[in-house]
Short mmCIF file of C-alpha atoms in Angstrom, two decimals:
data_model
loop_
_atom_site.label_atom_id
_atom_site.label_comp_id
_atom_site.label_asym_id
_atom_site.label_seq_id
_atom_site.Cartn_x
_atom_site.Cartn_y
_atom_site.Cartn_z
CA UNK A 1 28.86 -35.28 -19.15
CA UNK A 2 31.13 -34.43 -16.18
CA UNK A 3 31.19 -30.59 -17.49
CA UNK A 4 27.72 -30.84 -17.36
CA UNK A 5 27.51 -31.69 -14.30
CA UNK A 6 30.11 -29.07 -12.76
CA UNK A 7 28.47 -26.28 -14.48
CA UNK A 8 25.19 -27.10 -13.20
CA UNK A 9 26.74 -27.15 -9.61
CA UNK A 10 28.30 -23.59 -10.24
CA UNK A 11 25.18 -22.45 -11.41
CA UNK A 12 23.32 -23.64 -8.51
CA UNK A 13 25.77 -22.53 -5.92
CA UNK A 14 25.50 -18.65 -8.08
CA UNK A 15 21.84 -18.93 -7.85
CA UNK A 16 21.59 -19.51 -4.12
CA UNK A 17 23.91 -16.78 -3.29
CA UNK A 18 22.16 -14.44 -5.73
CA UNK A 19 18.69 -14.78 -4.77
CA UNK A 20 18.82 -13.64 -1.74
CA UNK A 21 20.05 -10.09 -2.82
CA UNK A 22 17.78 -9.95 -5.82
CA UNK A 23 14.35 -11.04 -3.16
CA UNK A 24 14.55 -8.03 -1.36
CA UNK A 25 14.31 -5.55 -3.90
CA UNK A 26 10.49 -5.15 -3.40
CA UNK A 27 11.33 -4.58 0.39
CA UNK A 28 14.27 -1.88 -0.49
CA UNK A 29 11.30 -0.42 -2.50
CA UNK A 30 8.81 -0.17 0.34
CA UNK A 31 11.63 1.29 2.51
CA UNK A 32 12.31 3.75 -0.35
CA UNK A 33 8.51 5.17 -0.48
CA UNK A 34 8.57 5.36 3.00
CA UNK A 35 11.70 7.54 3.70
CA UNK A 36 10.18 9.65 0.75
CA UNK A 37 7.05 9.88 2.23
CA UNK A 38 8.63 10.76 5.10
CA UNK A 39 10.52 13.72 3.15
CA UNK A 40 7.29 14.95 2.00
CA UNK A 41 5.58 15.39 4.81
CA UNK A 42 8.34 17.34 6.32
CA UNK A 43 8.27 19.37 3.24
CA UNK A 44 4.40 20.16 3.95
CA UNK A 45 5.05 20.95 7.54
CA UNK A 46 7.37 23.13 6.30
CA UNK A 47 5.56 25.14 4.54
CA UNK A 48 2.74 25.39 6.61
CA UNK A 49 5.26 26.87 9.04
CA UNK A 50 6.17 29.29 6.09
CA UNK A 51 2.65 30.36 5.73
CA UNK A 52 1.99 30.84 9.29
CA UNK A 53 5.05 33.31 9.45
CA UNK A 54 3.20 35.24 7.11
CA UNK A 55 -0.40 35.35 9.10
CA UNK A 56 -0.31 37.70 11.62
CA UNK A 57 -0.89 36.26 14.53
CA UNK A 58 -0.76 33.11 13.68
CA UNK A 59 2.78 32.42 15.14
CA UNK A 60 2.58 32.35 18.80
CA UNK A 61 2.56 29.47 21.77
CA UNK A 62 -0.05 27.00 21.28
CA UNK A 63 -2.42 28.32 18.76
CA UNK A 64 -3.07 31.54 16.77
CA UNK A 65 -4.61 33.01 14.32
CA UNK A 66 -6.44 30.80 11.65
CA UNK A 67 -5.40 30.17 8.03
CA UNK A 68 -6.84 28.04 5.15
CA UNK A 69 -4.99 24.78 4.23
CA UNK A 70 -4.54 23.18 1.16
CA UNK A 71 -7.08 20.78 1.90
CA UNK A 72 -9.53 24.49 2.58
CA UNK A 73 -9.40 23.50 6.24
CA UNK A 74 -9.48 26.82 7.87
CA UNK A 75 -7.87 26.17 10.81
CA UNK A 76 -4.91 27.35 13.44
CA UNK A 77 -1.43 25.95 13.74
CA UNK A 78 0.18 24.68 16.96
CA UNK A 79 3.34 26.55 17.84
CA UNK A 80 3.47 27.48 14.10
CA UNK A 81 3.45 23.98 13.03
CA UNK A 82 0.35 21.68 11.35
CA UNK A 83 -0.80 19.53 14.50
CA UNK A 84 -1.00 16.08 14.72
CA UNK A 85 -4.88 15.53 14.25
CA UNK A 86 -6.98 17.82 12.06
CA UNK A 87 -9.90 19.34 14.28
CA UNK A 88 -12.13 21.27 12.03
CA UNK A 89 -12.92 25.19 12.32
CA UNK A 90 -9.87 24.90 15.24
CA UNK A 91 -6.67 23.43 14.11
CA UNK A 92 -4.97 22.21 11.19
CA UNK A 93 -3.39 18.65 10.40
CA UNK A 94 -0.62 17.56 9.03
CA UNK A 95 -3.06 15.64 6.79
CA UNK A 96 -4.43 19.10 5.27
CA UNK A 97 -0.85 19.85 4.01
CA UNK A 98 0.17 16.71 2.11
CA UNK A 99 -1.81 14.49 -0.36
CA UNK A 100 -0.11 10.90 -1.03
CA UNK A 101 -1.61 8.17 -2.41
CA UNK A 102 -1.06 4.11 -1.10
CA UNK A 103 -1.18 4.89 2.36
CA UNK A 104 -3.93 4.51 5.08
CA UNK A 105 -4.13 7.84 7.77
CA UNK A 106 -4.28 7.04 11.34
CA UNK A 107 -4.84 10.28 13.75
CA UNK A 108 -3.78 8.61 16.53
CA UNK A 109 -4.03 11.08 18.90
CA UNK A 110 -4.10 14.86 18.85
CA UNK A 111 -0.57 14.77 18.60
CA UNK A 112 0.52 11.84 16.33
CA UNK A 113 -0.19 10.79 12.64
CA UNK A 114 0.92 7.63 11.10
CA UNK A 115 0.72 7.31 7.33
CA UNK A 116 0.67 3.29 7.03
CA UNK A 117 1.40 1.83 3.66
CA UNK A 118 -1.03 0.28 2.35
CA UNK A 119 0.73 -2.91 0.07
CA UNK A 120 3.41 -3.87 3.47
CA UNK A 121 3.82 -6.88 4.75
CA UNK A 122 2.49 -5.19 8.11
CA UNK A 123 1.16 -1.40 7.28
CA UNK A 124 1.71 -0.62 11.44
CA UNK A 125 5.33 -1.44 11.03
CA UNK A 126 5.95 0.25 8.27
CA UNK A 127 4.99 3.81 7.93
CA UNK A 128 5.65 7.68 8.47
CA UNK A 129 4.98 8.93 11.35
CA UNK A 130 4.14 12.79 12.37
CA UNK A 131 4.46 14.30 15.92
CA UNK A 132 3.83 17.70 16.51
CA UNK A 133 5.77 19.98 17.92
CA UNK A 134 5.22 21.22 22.14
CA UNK A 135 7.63 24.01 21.58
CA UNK A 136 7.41 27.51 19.88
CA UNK A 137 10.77 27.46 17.43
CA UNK A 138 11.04 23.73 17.70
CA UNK A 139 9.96 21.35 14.00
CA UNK A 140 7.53 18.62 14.64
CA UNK A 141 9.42 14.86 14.48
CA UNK A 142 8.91 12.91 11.39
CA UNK A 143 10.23 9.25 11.84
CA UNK A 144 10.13 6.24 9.51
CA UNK A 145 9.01 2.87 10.99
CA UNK A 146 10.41 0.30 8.43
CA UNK A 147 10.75 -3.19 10.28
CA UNK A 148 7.28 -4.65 8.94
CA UNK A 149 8.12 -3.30 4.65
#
């Protein structure tokens, strides 16, 4: 009976340091699909930049000649990079380069796009966010917010 009794205890006292660990795997995951989210839409900026060194015209300071988008925005780039809102007929957003799934879009301003996920504990805390670039040569930001996964 005492056995029992002490392997119960050790089992308990393995439990309570396990759990902990084992909880936050759904968390980890959030903060996983975030940072690749994040890689993405660096990867679509990217080659929006890539396509607009191949318009001519289209890279220059501010905005040049219009291209067509993925999305079949037609639509110029700012500083050779997608902006941060999409305005239609006049610029194109990062939003017209990538297509992901689980996540809200927020155009917060011209400038700034948050991709919120959608199944967070708190979708404005936990997200990708998109700045566009003010400087000819210079990539837009992408930054992970992952304090509310």
């Amino acid at each position: 009976m005492i056995e029992l009794i002490c392997v119960i205890v050790i089992l308990g006292a393995l439990s309570a340091t396990a759990l902990p660990k084992f909880s936050d795997f759904q968390r980890d995951a959030r903060i996983a699909v975030v940072t690749r989210t994040a890689a993405e839409i660096t990867g679509a900026a990217r080659m929006a930049y890539y396509k607009c060194l191949l318009v001519s015209g289209c890279y220059v300071a501010l905005h040049g000649t219009k291209f067509d988008a993925p999305s079949g925005l037609n639509g110029a780039a700012w500083n050779g990079w997608p902006t941060g809102q999409s305005r239609s007929g006049y610029a194109q957003g990062i939003k017209d380069w990538i297509t992901i799934s689980g996540y809200t879009v927020h155009e917060l301003n011209t400038a700034v796009t948050e991709f919120r996920l959608i199944n967070s504990l708190t979708p404005t805390a936990c997200l990708a966010r998109y700045t566009e670039t003010s400087t000819l040569g210079v990539p837009p930001q992408v930054v992970t917010v992952t304090t509310g996964c």
